[in-house]
Coordinates of C-alpha atoms in Angstrom, one line a residue:
M1 CA -35.5 259.9 87.3
G2 CA -36.6 263.1 89.1
K3 CA -38.5 266.0 87.6
R4 CA -35.4 267.5 86.1
G5 CA -33.5 264.3 85.9
F6 CA -30.5 263.1 87.8
F7 CA -26.9 262.2 86.9
V8 CA -26.0 259.2 89.0
L9 CA -22.3 259.0 89.2
A10 CA -20.0 256.1 90.2
L11 CA -16.5 257.2 91.3
I12 CA -13.8 256.5 88.8
V13 CA -10.6 258.7 88.9
I14 CA -6.9 258.7 88.5
L15 CA -5.0 259.9 91.6
S16 CA -2.0 262.2 91.3
A17 CA 0.5 263.4 93.9
G18 CA 1.5 266.4 91.8
T19 CA 3.0 264.5 88.9
L20 CA 1.8 263.9 85.4
Q21 CA 3.5 260.5 85.2
A22 CA 1.4 257.4 84.7
A23 CA -0.6 256.6 87.8
P24 CA -2.5 253.4 88.7
E25 CA -6.2 253.4 88.7
G26 CA -7.6 254.5 92.1
R27 CA -9.2 251.9 94.3
L28 CA -11.1 251.9 97.6
M29 CA -12.3 255.5 97.2
R30 CA -14.9 256.3 99.9
Y31 CA -17.4 258.8 101.2
P32 CA -17.9 260.9 98.1
D33 CA -19.8 264.2 97.9
I34 CA -20.6 266.3 94.9
S35 CA -21.0 270.1 94.2
G36 CA -21.3 271.4 90.7
D37 CA -18.4 270.0 88.7
K38 CA -16.4 268.7 91.7
I39 CA -16.4 265.6 93.7
V40 CA -14.6 265.3 97.1
F41 CA -13.8 261.8 98.5
T42 CA -11.5 259.9 100.9
Y43 CA -8.6 257.9 99.6
G44 CA -5.8 256.5 101.7
G45 CA -7.2 258.4 104.8
D46 CA -6.9 261.8 103.0
L47 CA -9.3 264.1 101.2
W48 CA -9.1 264.4 97.4
V49 CA -11.1 266.4 94.9
V50 CA -11.7 265.5 91.2
P51 CA -13.8 266.8 88.3
S52 CA -17.3 265.2 88.3
G53 CA -16.7 264.1 84.7
G54 CA -13.6 262.1 85.9
G55 CA -9.9 262.8 85.5
M56 CA -7.0 263.8 87.6
A57 CA -7.6 264.1 91.3
S58 CA -5.9 266.6 93.6
R59 CA -5.0 265.9 97.2
L60 CA -6.5 268.4 99.7
T61 CA -5.1 267.0 103.1
T62 CA -1.9 265.3 104.2
H63 CA -2.3 264.9 107.9
P64 CA -1.4 261.4 109.3
G65 CA -4.8 261.2 110.9
F66 CA -7.9 259.9 109.0
E67 CA -10.3 262.3 107.2
A68 CA -13.7 261.2 106.0
M69 CA -17.3 262.0 105.4
A70 CA -16.5 265.3 103.6
K71 CA -19.5 267.5 102.7
F72 CA -19.5 270.6 100.4
S73 CA -21.2 273.7 101.8
P74 CA -24.3 274.7 99.8
D75 CA -22.3 277.3 97.9
G76 CA -19.5 274.9 97.3
K77 CA -16.9 277.1 98.8
Q78 CA -16.2 275.1 102.0
I79 CA -15.9 271.5 103.0
A80 CA -16.9 270.1 106.4
F81 CA -15.4 266.7 107.3
T82 CA -14.7 264.3 110.1
G83 CA -11.0 264.2 111.2
S84 CA -9.3 261.9 113.6
Y85 CA -6.3 264.0 114.6
D86 CA -6.2 263.6 118.4
G87 CA -7.3 260.1 119.1
N88 CA -11.0 260.6 118.4
A89 CA -13.2 262.0 115.6
D90 CA -14.1 265.7 115.5
A91 CA -15.8 268.0 113.1
F92 CA -13.6 270.3 110.9
V93 CA -14.2 272.9 108.1
M94 CA -11.7 273.9 105.4
P95 CA -11.8 275.9 102.1
A96 CA -12.9 273.7 99.2
E97 CA -9.8 274.6 97.2
G98 CA -7.6 273.4 100.1
G99 CA -6.0 275.1 103.2
A100 CA -5.7 274.8 106.9
P101 CA -8.7 273.0 108.6
K102 CA -10.6 274.8 111.4
R103 CA -11.6 272.5 114.2
L104 CA -15.3 272.9 115.4
T105 CA -15.7 270.3 118.1
F106 CA -13.5 269.5 121.1
D107 CA -15.3 267.0 123.3
P108 CA -13.9 263.5 123.9
A109 CA -16.7 261.7 122.2
G110 CA -16.8 260.8 118.5
D111 CA -18.3 263.7 116.5
Y112 CA -19.2 262.9 112.9
V113 CA -20.1 265.4 110.2
V114 CA -23.5 264.7 108.7
E115 CA -24.8 267.7 106.7
W116 CA -24.8 271.4 106.3
Y117 CA -27.7 273.6 107.2
P118 CA -29.3 274.9 104.0
T119 CA -28.1 278.5 104.5
G120 CA -24.5 277.3 104.8
E121 CA -24.0 279.0 108.2
K122 CA -24.0 275.8 110.4
V123 CA -22.8 272.2 110.2
L124 CA -24.8 269.3 111.5
F125 CA -22.9 266.5 113.3
R126 CA -23.9 263.5 115.3
S127 CA -22.2 262.6 118.6
N128 CA -22.6 260.2 121.5
M129 CA -21.2 262.8 124.0
L130 CA -22.6 262.2 127.5
S131 CA -25.0 264.9 128.8
K132 CA -28.2 265.2 130.8
T133 CA -30.1 264.4 127.7
N134 CA -28.0 261.5 126.4
P135 CA -28.1 258.4 128.6
G136 CA -25.0 256.7 127.2
P137 CA -22.6 256.1 124.3
R138 CA -25.0 253.7 122.6
Y139 CA -27.1 256.6 121.5
S140 CA -26.1 259.4 119.1
R141 CA -27.8 262.7 119.0
L142 CA -27.8 265.5 116.3
F143 CA -26.1 268.8 116.9
L144 CA -25.8 272.1 115.0
I145 CA -22.7 274.2 115.3
D146 CA -21.7 277.5 113.6
A147 CA -19.2 276.9 110.8
K148 CA -17.1 279.7 112.3
G149 CA -16.9 277.9 115.7
G150 CA -18.7 278.1 119.0
F151 CA -20.9 275.9 121.2
P152 CA -23.2 273.3 119.5
D153 CA -27.0 273.3 119.9
V154 CA -28.6 269.9 120.3
L155 CA -31.6 269.0 118.1
P156 CA -34.9 268.0 119.9
L157 CA -34.7 264.4 118.7
F158 CA -33.8 261.8 121.3
E159 CA -31.5 260.0 118.8
G160 CA -30.4 260.5 115.2
G161 CA -28.1 259.2 112.6
L162 CA -27.6 260.2 108.9
T163 CA -29.8 263.2 108.1
S164 CA -30.8 265.5 105.3
F165 CA -32.5 268.9 105.6
S166 CA -35.5 270.0 103.5
P167 CA -34.6 273.0 101.3
D168 CA -36.2 275.5 103.8
G169 CA -34.6 273.9 106.8
K170 CA -37.9 273.3 108.5
K171 CA -37.8 269.5 108.3
I172 CA -35.3 266.7 108.1
A173 CA -35.4 263.2 106.7
Y174 CA -33.3 261.0 109.1
N175 CA -32.4 257.6 110.4
R176 CA -32.8 257.1 114.1
M177 CA -29.7 255.0 114.6
E178 CA -26.2 254.7 113.0
T179 CA -25.8 251.3 111.5
E180 CA -24.7 252.3 108.0
S181 CA -21.1 251.1 108.7
R182 CA -22.1 247.7 109.9
T183 CA -21.1 244.7 107.8
W184 CA -24.5 243.0 108.1
K185 CA -26.1 241.7 104.9
R186 CA -29.9 241.7 104.6
Y187 CA -30.2 242.3 108.4
Q188 CA -33.8 242.5 109.6
G189 CA -33.3 242.6 113.4
G190 CA -34.2 245.1 116.0
M191 CA -31.7 247.7 114.7
Q192 CA -32.9 247.8 111.1
Q193 CA -33.2 251.2 109.6
D194 CA -36.2 253.2 108.4
V195 CA -36.4 256.7 107.0
W196 CA -38.2 259.2 109.3
L197 CA -39.4 262.8 108.8
Y198 CA -39.2 265.3 111.6
D199 CA -41.0 268.7 111.5
F200 CA -39.3 271.3 113.7
E201 CA -42.3 273.6 113.8
K202 CA -44.8 270.9 114.8
N203 CA -42.2 269.0 116.9
K204 CA -43.5 265.8 115.3
S205 CA -41.9 262.7 113.7
E206 CA -43.4 260.6 110.9
Q207 CA -42.2 257.3 109.7
L208 CA -41.7 257.3 105.9
T209 CA -40.6 253.8 105.2
D210 CA -41.5 250.5 106.8
F211 CA -39.4 247.9 105.0
G212 CA -38.1 245.2 107.3
G213 CA -34.5 245.6 106.2
F214 CA -32.3 248.7 105.6
D215 CA -33.8 252.0 104.4
G216 CA -31.1 254.5 105.0
V217 CA -28.8 257.4 104.1
P218 CA -31.7 259.8 103.2
M219 CA -31.1 262.6 100.8
W220 CA -33.8 265.4 100.4
H221 CA -34.3 266.9 97.0
D222 CA -37.3 269.2 96.1
N223 CA -40.3 267.2 97.3
S224 CA -38.7 263.8 97.3
V225 CA -36.4 261.8 99.6
Y226 CA -33.8 259.5 98.0
F227 CA -32.3 256.7 100.1
I228 CA -30.6 253.3 99.7
S229 CA -32.4 250.0 100.5
D230 CA -31.7 246.3 100.2
R231 CA -35.4 245.5 99.6
D232 CA -34.4 243.9 96.3
H233 CA -31.5 241.9 97.8
T234 CA -28.7 244.2 96.6
M235 CA -28.5 247.8 98.0
N236 CA -29.7 250.3 95.5
I237 CA -31.0 253.9 95.4
F238 CA -34.8 254.5 95.7
C239 CA -36.9 257.7 95.6
L240 CA -39.9 258.4 97.8
D241 CA -42.3 261.1 96.6
L242 CA -43.4 263.0 99.7
A243 CA -46.7 264.0 98.1
T244 CA -47.9 260.5 97.0
K245 CA -45.7 258.4 99.3
K246 CA -44.9 256.2 96.3
T247 CA -41.4 254.7 96.0
R248 CA -39.5 253.9 92.8
K249 CA -36.2 252.4 92.1
I250 CA -33.4 254.5 90.7
T251 CA -30.3 252.2 90.3
N252 CA -30.2 248.5 89.4
H253 CA -26.9 247.1 90.6
E254 CA -27.2 243.4 91.0
E255 CA -23.7 242.4 92.2
F256 CA -22.3 245.0 94.6
D257 CA -24.2 247.3 97.0
V258 CA -24.5 251.1 96.6
K259 CA -22.7 252.7 99.5
W260 CA -22.5 256.2 100.9
P261 CA -24.5 258.1 98.3
R262 CA -24.6 261.9 98.4
I263 CA -26.7 264.4 96.6
G264 CA -25.6 267.7 95.2
G265 CA -27.8 269.8 92.8
D266 CA -29.2 267.4 90.3
S267 CA -26.5 264.7 90.8
I268 CA -26.0 261.8 93.1
V269 CA -22.5 260.3 93.6
Y270 CA -21.9 257.0 95.4
E271 CA -19.6 254.1 95.9
N272 CA -20.0 250.8 94.1

């Protein structure tokens, strides 16, 4: 548990398409995020929102394309997400209560929403778009774009995957590559993941974890970085204290892996 304690939530809801009739229990809910008393998640290729205490979920999107990786803005009023509407993935923003999405990216590469900048003015996404600074589609780089639209700015890192900003926005905890969607189990090859820290002011990277397997999906909170790891065989959530560099285990699932955790306030929501 953290200094103030964490609620660690598994996603269990009842889905409703506007009716109070009996509905089956929801299955295969993915990519959750939490803000206050609300959880947003993907089900059936659309975005839904549900009270964090559980209950009836409301559908936010109905487009035939796939919507995923939704992220609440810091104030909880907007949701950034990845939408596949025109044959490839792009970054979008919409009101948290529902409404017409605003498209942020338009290049032909796959653009995937990663995080919001702490002030809520910009959205971080990763993309393998070709440019003078990106040698090919194997590599993804990190970009910031204004939530109102405009041209993206590339971050200084040569490559980057899932990322979380420090509260002041001066540092990030990140994975160098994007392997979180791979179906590998207990992989310890050349594309294994570690958690890294990058300091924008010093233009310096520091490796935070050195386990031979998967240490990924970093989530920055106060002076700690939470992440998932299969160092105890099954993927669970761990916490790294940035002051002491000591790591402790947060969850103890033994049968099924923790997937796609997201932190919001003093809560972590995840798939299991």
